[in-house]
Amino acid sequence: MTSATYFEDVVVDQMKDTPAITVTQAHVEMYEGLTREMSVGAGEIPGVLPLCMAIGLGWRVKDPPMAVQAFVALDWKIVKPLRVGDTMRTTSRIVSKRPMRDGGLIVDERTILDQHGEVVQQGRFTFLVAKRQKEASA
Amino acid sequence: MTENRRYFDEIELHEEYESPGRTVTEADIVMFAGLSGDYNVLHTDAEFMKKTMFGERIAHGLLCLAIQSGLFTRATAPYATLGFGGLRWKFKAPVKIGDTIRLRAKVVDKKDLEPDRGLITLDRTILNQRDEVVQQGQTDLIVQKRP
């Protein structure tokens, strides 16, 4: 069993910063080929691409990854466009946790910032996270 | 390419669209893992997933969200979009390799923003080949008015 952060281990108000990633024309072209969502203008990045990359950055923190069983909901705002060559990073804060019969719901507020520290996109992810299995914790 | 773009003024409340279908393949998931950096076991570890409630790898929720964004452009003539404002979204059921998804969308709100632009809110539903709802929500698009 790989190590993971289970529902019981998630701490409300805990904050995390991710490494940064430069969004390149190559990302935009791969993304457009894969999804056919097109950028609005030359040099602009399709709105959903930074959100997709934010999830990837979220796995690049030191702590063991959250034992996510399912992505439940997303509430998201695009504050300003990101352009090719910009470097994004994210910060996250655990807003709430609610136990369910199997696992529990975690609300994780994430903010995408650019290289100037300005907010580019922001919103809340709701994840279903597994509880620790008795045999796994033994 | 820009001639047939539809301006804010021309988009009517309650317009409805349905996109063609698109089969989500293993290649889509592998490419999306590489592009997004999301290598979570849900999407990449076939053996681990055999033991879960899903029984196999599932597509990233955001992959299907991104695919529906592309399907929207194939469902109707392009809007004169200036930007994407945001979304409120629910992931209701998994999409597995080989599932075919399509988008159903409806204009539910039009709001004046500035002299040159307005906000169009769409209800969007992603359905699979069994007509089950896999994702559903609302998106806000900032659309240019006729100059």
mmCIF file of N, CA and C in Angstrom, chain A residues 1 26-27 30-31 33-38 40 44 47-49 51-57 59 65-66 68-79 128, chain B residues 22 27-28 31-32 34-40 42 48 53-54 58 61-63 65-67 69-71 73-74 81-91:
data_model
loop_
_atom_site.group_PDB
_atom_site.id
_atom_site.type_symbol
_atom_site.label_atom_id
_atom_site.label_comp_id
_atom_site.label_asym_id
_atom_site.label_seq_id
_atom_site.Cartn_x
_atom_site.Cartn_y
_atom_site.Cartn_z
ATOM 1 N N MET A 1 0.855 -1.205 0.000
ATOM 2 C CA MET A 1 0.000 0.000 0.000
ATOM 3 C C MET A 1 0.877 1.237 0.000
ATOM 4 N N ALA A 26 3.519 24.810 -26.426
ATOM 5 C CA ALA A 26 3.388 23.354 -26.565
ATOM 6 C C ALA A 26 2.216 22.826 -25.742
ATOM 7 N N HIS A 27 2.056 23.344 -24.517
ATOM 8 C CA HIS A 27 0.904 22.940 -23.701
ATOM 9 C C HIS A 27 -0.398 23.293 -24.418
ATOM 10 N N MET A 30 -1.006 20.956 -27.454
ATOM 11 C CA MET A 30 -1.426 19.612 -27.025
ATOM 12 C C MET A 30 -2.857 19.636 -26.513
ATOM 13 N N TYR A 31 -3.146 20.671 -25.741
ATOM 14 C CA TYR A 31 -4.479 20.785 -25.143
ATOM 15 C C TYR A 31 -5.542 20.969 -26.221
ATOM 16 N N GLY A 33 -5.361 20.087 -29.342
ATOM 17 C CA GLY A 33 -5.488 18.854 -30.110
ATOM 18 C C GLY A 33 -6.310 17.814 -29.370
ATOM 19 N N LEU A 34 -6.110 17.753 -28.070
ATOM 20 C CA LEU A 34 -6.794 16.750 -27.252
ATOM 21 C C LEU A 34 -8.268 17.073 -27.072
ATOM 22 N N THR A 35 -8.577 18.348 -26.855
ATOM 23 C CA THR A 35 -9.946 18.697 -26.435
ATOM 24 C C THR A 35 -10.733 19.461 -27.486
ATOM 25 N N ARG A 36 -10.026 20.121 -28.398
ATOM 26 C CA ARG A 36 -10.622 21.021 -29.377
ATOM 27 C C ARG A 36 -11.196 22.287 -28.728
ATOM 28 N N GLU A 37 -10.908 22.520 -27.454
ATOM 29 C CA GLU A 37 -11.240 23.833 -26.905
ATOM 30 C C GLU A 37 -10.173 24.784 -27.408
ATOM 31 N N MET A 38 -10.570 25.885 -28.024
ATOM 32 C CA MET A 38 -9.600 26.780 -28.658
ATOM 33 C C MET A 38 -9.362 28.013 -27.790
ATOM 34 N N VAL A 40 -8.944 31.965 -27.113
ATOM 35 C CA VAL A 40 -9.753 33.073 -27.614
ATOM 36 C C VAL A 40 -8.942 33.923 -28.592
ATOM 37 N N GLU A 44 -3.142 33.641 -26.016
ATOM 38 C CA GLU A 44 -3.953 33.386 -24.826
ATOM 39 C C GLU A 44 -4.089 31.887 -24.587
ATOM 40 N N GLY A 47 -9.202 28.764 -21.225
ATOM 41 C CA GLY A 47 -9.509 28.950 -19.806
ATOM 42 C C GLY A 47 -9.406 27.717 -18.935
ATOM 43 N N VAL A 48 -9.716 26.543 -19.489
ATOM 44 C CA VAL A 48 -9.742 25.338 -18.653
ATOM 45 C C VAL A 48 -8.343 24.727 -18.480
ATOM 46 N N LEU A 49 -7.396 25.090 -19.360
ATOM 47 C CA LEU A 49 -6.051 24.486 -19.283
ATOM 48 C C LEU A 49 -5.338 24.780 -17.954
ATOM 49 N N LEU A 51 -6.591 25.316 -15.104
ATOM 50 C CA LEU A 51 -7.293 24.523 -14.086
ATOM 51 C C LEU A 51 -6.797 23.070 -14.113
ATOM 52 N N CYS A 52 -6.646 22.516 -15.316
ATOM 53 C CA CYS A 52 -6.148 21.143 -15.455
ATOM 54 C C CYS A 52 -4.728 21.032 -14.890
ATOM 55 N N MET A 53 -3.900 22.033 -15.199
ATOM 56 C CA MET A 53 -2.510 21.987 -14.740
ATOM 57 C C MET A 53 -2.419 22.232 -13.232
ATOM 58 N N ALA A 54 -3.401 22.956 -12.696
ATOM 59 C CA ALA A 54 -3.417 23.202 -11.244
ATOM 60 C C ALA A 54 -3.568 21.888 -10.485
ATOM 61 N N ILE A 55 -4.402 20.994 -11.022
ATOM 62 C CA ILE A 55 -4.589 19.690 -10.367
ATOM 63 C C ILE A 55 -3.262 18.929 -10.348
ATOM 64 N N GLY A 56 -2.556 18.955 -11.474
ATOM 65 C CA GLY A 56 -1.260 18.272 -11.553
ATOM 66 C C GLY A 56 -0.262 18.846 -10.557
ATOM 67 N N LEU A 57 -0.210 20.179 -10.454
ATOM 68 C CA LEU A 57 0.705 20.812 -9.497
ATOM 69 C C LEU A 57 0.366 20.402 -8.069
ATOM 70 N N TRP A 59 -0.403 17.645 -6.937
ATOM 71 C CA TRP A 59 0.194 16.355 -6.538
ATOM 72 C C TRP A 59 1.691 16.485 -6.305
ATOM 73 N N PRO A 65 -0.043 12.007 -1.185
ATOM 74 C CA PRO A 65 -1.248 12.490 -1.870
ATOM 75 C C PRO A 65 -2.522 12.105 -1.129
ATOM 76 N N MET A 66 -3.528 12.968 -1.203
ATOM 77 C CA MET A 66 -4.825 12.655 -0.624
ATOM 78 C C MET A 66 -5.393 11.413 -1.311
ATOM 79 N N VAL A 68 -7.876 10.340 -2.840
ATOM 80 C CA VAL A 68 -9.101 10.788 -3.505
ATOM 81 C C VAL A 68 -9.776 9.599 -4.181
ATOM 82 N N GLN A 69 -11.053 9.409 -3.869
ATOM 83 C CA GLN A 69 -11.838 8.338 -4.506
ATOM 84 C C GLN A 69 -12.640 8.878 -5.670
ATOM 85 N N ALA A 70 -13.002 10.144 -5.590
ATOM 86 C CA ALA A 70 -13.758 10.750 -6.683
ATOM 87 C C ALA A 70 -13.717 12.271 -6.546
ATOM 88 N N PHE A 71 -13.794 12.906 -7.689
ATOM 89 C CA PHE A 71 -13.904 14.360 -7.772
ATOM 90 C C PHE A 71 -15.410 14.617 -7.800
ATOM 91 N N VAL A 72 -15.924 15.375 -6.844
ATOM 92 C CA VAL A 72 -17.376 15.484 -6.680
ATOM 93 C C VAL A 72 -17.936 16.769 -7.294
ATOM 94 N N ALA A 73 -17.276 17.891 -7.030
ATOM 95 C CA ALA A 73 -17.823 19.164 -7.518
ATOM 96 C C ALA A 73 -16.716 20.197 -7.667
ATOM 97 N N LEU A 74 -17.046 21.225 -8.420
ATOM 98 C CA LEU A 74 -16.082 22.276 -8.730
ATOM 99 C C LEU A 74 -16.844 23.580 -8.881
ATOM 100 N N ASP A 75 -16.350 24.602 -8.215
ATOM 101 C CA ASP A 75 -16.949 25.934 -8.314
ATOM 102 C C ASP A 75 -15.772 26.847 -8.637
ATOM 103 N N TRP A 76 -15.765 27.472 -9.819
ATOM 104 C CA TRP A 76 -14.509 28.058 -10.300
ATOM 105 C C TRP A 76 -14.729 29.389 -10.983
ATOM 106 N N LYS A 77 -13.827 30.324 -10.756
ATOM 107 C CA LYS A 77 -13.900 31.630 -11.413
ATOM 108 C C LYS A 77 -12.595 31.925 -12.144
ATOM 109 N N ILE A 78 -12.741 32.430 -13.353
ATOM 110 C CA ILE A 78 -11.571 32.888 -14.095
ATOM 111 C C ILE A 78 -11.474 34.394 -13.852
ATOM 112 N N VAL A 79 -10.398 34.810 -13.205
ATOM 113 C CA VAL A 79 -10.270 36.216 -12.812
ATOM 114 C C VAL A 79 -9.616 37.006 -13.934
ATOM 115 N N LEU A 128 -14.191 13.363 -2.725
ATOM 116 C CA LEU A 128 -14.502 12.259 -1.818
ATOM 117 C C LEU A 128 -13.177 11.577 -1.497
ATOM 118 N N ARG B 22 -18.295 11.714 -28.636
ATOM 119 C CA ARG B 22 -16.844 11.532 -28.721
ATOM 120 C C ARG B 22 -16.474 10.395 -27.786
ATOM 121 N N ALA B 27 -5.815 6.521 -24.894
ATOM 122 C CA ALA B 27 -4.837 7.525 -25.343
ATOM 123 C C ALA B 27 -5.197 8.910 -24.816
ATOM 124 N N ASP B 28 -6.486 9.243 -24.797
ATOM 125 C CA ASP B 28 -6.913 10.548 -24.253
ATOM 126 C C ASP B 28 -6.449 10.686 -22.801
ATOM 127 N N MET B 31 -2.593 10.952 -22.523
ATOM 128 C CA MET B 31 -2.153 12.285 -22.950
ATOM 129 C C MET B 31 -2.519 13.335 -21.917
ATOM 130 N N PHE B 32 -3.714 13.211 -21.362
ATOM 131 C CA PHE B 32 -4.155 14.214 -20.387
ATOM 132 C C PHE B 32 -3.329 14.123 -19.107
ATOM 133 N N GLY B 34 -0.211 13.293 -18.985
ATOM 134 C CA GLY B 34 1.051 13.946 -19.318
ATOM 135 C C GLY B 34 0.932 15.453 -19.357
ATOM 136 N N LEU B 35 -0.153 15.927 -19.919
ATOM 137 C CA LEU B 35 -0.346 17.373 -20.080
ATOM 138 C C LEU B 35 -0.617 18.059 -18.750
ATOM 139 N N SER B 36 -1.474 17.446 -17.933
ATOM 140 C CA SER B 36 -1.882 18.099 -16.686
ATOM 141 C C SER B 36 -0.931 17.778 -15.546
ATOM 142 N N GLY B 37 -0.203 16.666 -15.651
ATOM 143 C CA GLY B 37 0.624 16.224 -14.532
ATOM 144 C C GLY B 37 -0.188 15.478 -13.491
ATOM 145 N N ASP B 38 -1.449 15.170 -13.816
ATOM 146 C CA ASP B 38 -2.290 14.435 -12.873
ATOM 147 C C ASP B 38 -2.166 12.939 -13.167
ATOM 148 N N TYR B 39 -1.238 12.292 -12.438
ATOM 149 C CA TYR B 39 -0.983 10.856 -12.603
ATOM 150 C C TYR B 39 -1.649 10.058 -11.485
ATOM 151 N N ASN B 40 -2.673 10.606 -10.866
ATOM 152 C CA ASN B 40 -3.345 9.899 -9.782
ATOM 153 C C ASN B 40 -3.709 8.479 -10.214
ATOM 154 N N LEU B 42 -6.222 6.763 -9.904
ATOM 155 C CA LEU B 42 -7.556 6.614 -10.506
ATOM 156 C C LEU B 42 -7.480 6.545 -12.035
ATOM 157 N N PHE B 48 -4.392 -1.374 -9.540
ATOM 158 C CA PHE B 48 -4.983 -0.800 -8.321
ATOM 159 C C PHE B 48 -6.490 -0.610 -8.513
ATOM 160 N N MET B 53 -14.210 0.514 -6.399
ATOM 161 C CA MET B 53 -15.617 0.457 -6.821
ATOM 162 C C MET B 53 -15.777 0.662 -8.326
ATOM 163 N N PHE B 54 -14.756 1.240 -8.968
ATOM 164 C CA PHE B 54 -14.873 1.490 -10.410
ATOM 165 C C PHE B 54 -14.465 0.266 -11.241
ATOM 166 N N ILE B 58 -10.433 5.284 -14.624
ATOM 167 C CA ILE B 58 -11.480 6.206 -15.092
ATOM 168 C C ILE B 58 -10.817 7.465 -15.653
ATOM 169 N N GLY B 61 -11.863 13.757 -14.306
ATOM 170 C CA GLY B 61 -13.064 14.602 -14.403
ATOM 171 C C GLY B 61 -12.808 15.813 -15.275
ATOM 172 N N LEU B 62 -11.631 16.410 -15.095
ATOM 173 C CA LEU B 62 -11.328 17.622 -15.860
ATOM 174 C C LEU B 62 -11.067 17.330 -17.332
ATOM 175 N N LEU B 63 -10.658 16.094 -17.656
ATOM 176 C CA LEU B 63 -10.514 15.742 -19.079
ATOM 177 C C LEU B 63 -11.883 15.825 -19.754
ATOM 178 N N LEU B 65 -14.481 17.467 -18.683
ATOM 179 C CA LEU B 65 -14.892 18.881 -18.669
ATOM 180 C C LEU B 65 -14.249 19.619 -19.846
ATOM 181 N N ALA B 66 -12.980 19.348 -20.094
ATOM 182 C CA ALA B 66 -12.275 19.993 -21.209
ATOM 183 C C ALA B 66 -12.816 19.500 -22.551
ATOM 184 N N ILE B 67 -13.124 18.205 -22.631
ATOM 185 C CA ILE B 67 -13.663 17.656 -23.883
ATOM 186 C C ILE B 67 -15.034 18.270 -24.188
ATOM 187 N N SER B 69 -15.978 21.168 -23.433
ATOM 188 C CA SER B 69 -15.723 22.526 -23.883
ATOM 189 C C SER B 69 -15.445 22.526 -25.395
ATOM 190 N N GLY B 70 -14.708 21.510 -25.846
ATOM 191 C CA GLY B 70 -14.465 21.353 -27.277
ATOM 192 C C GLY B 70 -15.711 20.899 -28.024
ATOM 193 N N LEU B 71 -16.499 20.026 -27.385
ATOM 194 C CA LEU B 71 -17.744 19.553 -28.037
ATOM 195 C C LEU B 71 -18.713 20.714 -28.242
ATOM 196 N N THR B 73 -18.006 23.629 -29.157
ATOM 197 C CA THR B 73 -17.654 24.330 -30.402
ATOM 198 C C THR B 73 -18.122 23.542 -31.625
ATOM 199 N N ARG B 74 -18.464 22.271 -31.447
ATOM 200 C CA ARG B 74 -18.975 21.468 -32.566
ATOM 201 C C ARG B 74 -20.498 21.359 -32.515
ATOM 202 N N THR B 81 -16.759 34.872 -28.322
ATOM 203 C CA THR B 81 -16.345 34.780 -26.915
ATOM 204 C C THR B 81 -15.099 35.624 -26.647
ATOM 205 N N LEU B 82 -15.163 36.398 -25.583
ATOM 206 C CA LEU B 82 -14.007 37.197 -25.162
ATOM 207 C C LEU B 82 -13.280 36.517 -24.012
ATOM 208 N N GLY B 83 -13.993 35.671 -23.320
ATOM 209 C CA GLY B 83 -13.348 35.004 -22.194
ATOM 210 C C GLY B 83 -14.306 34.061 -21.492
ATOM 211 N N PHE B 84 -13.707 33.234 -20.658
ATOM 212 C CA PHE B 84 -14.460 32.260 -19.885
ATOM 213 C C PHE B 84 -14.559 32.829 -18.477
ATOM 214 N N GLY B 85 -15.780 32.926 -17.942
ATOM 215 C CA GLY B 85 -15.954 33.586 -16.651
ATOM 216 C C GLY B 85 -15.838 32.657 -15.458
ATOM 217 N N GLY B 86 -16.386 31.462 -15.612
ATOM 218 C CA GLY B 86 -16.337 30.531 -14.486
ATOM 219 C C GLY B 86 -17.348 29.421 -14.654
ATOM 220 N N LEU B 87 -17.379 28.523 -13.673
ATOM 221 C CA LEU B 87 -18.328 27.423 -13.761
ATOM 222 C C LEU B 87 -18.686 26.890 -12.386
ATOM 223 N N ARG B 88 -19.855 26.265 -12.325
ATOM 224 C CA ARG B 88 -20.332 25.564 -11.129
ATOM 225 C C ARG B 88 -20.687 24.174 -11.616
ATOM 226 N N TRP B 89 -20.021 23.156 -11.070
ATOM 227 C CA TRP B 89 -20.001 21.875 -11.775
ATOM 228 C C TRP B 89 -20.088 20.703 -10.824
ATOM 229 N N LYS B 90 -20.794 19.644 -11.254
ATOM 230 C CA LYS B 90 -20.870 18.407 -10.457
ATOM 231 C C LYS B 90 -20.407 17.219 -11.313
ATOM 232 N N PHE B 91 -19.579 16.395 -10.704
ATOM 233 C CA PHE B 91 -19.116 15.162 -11.350
ATOM 234 C C PHE B 91 -19.981 14.039 -10.803
#
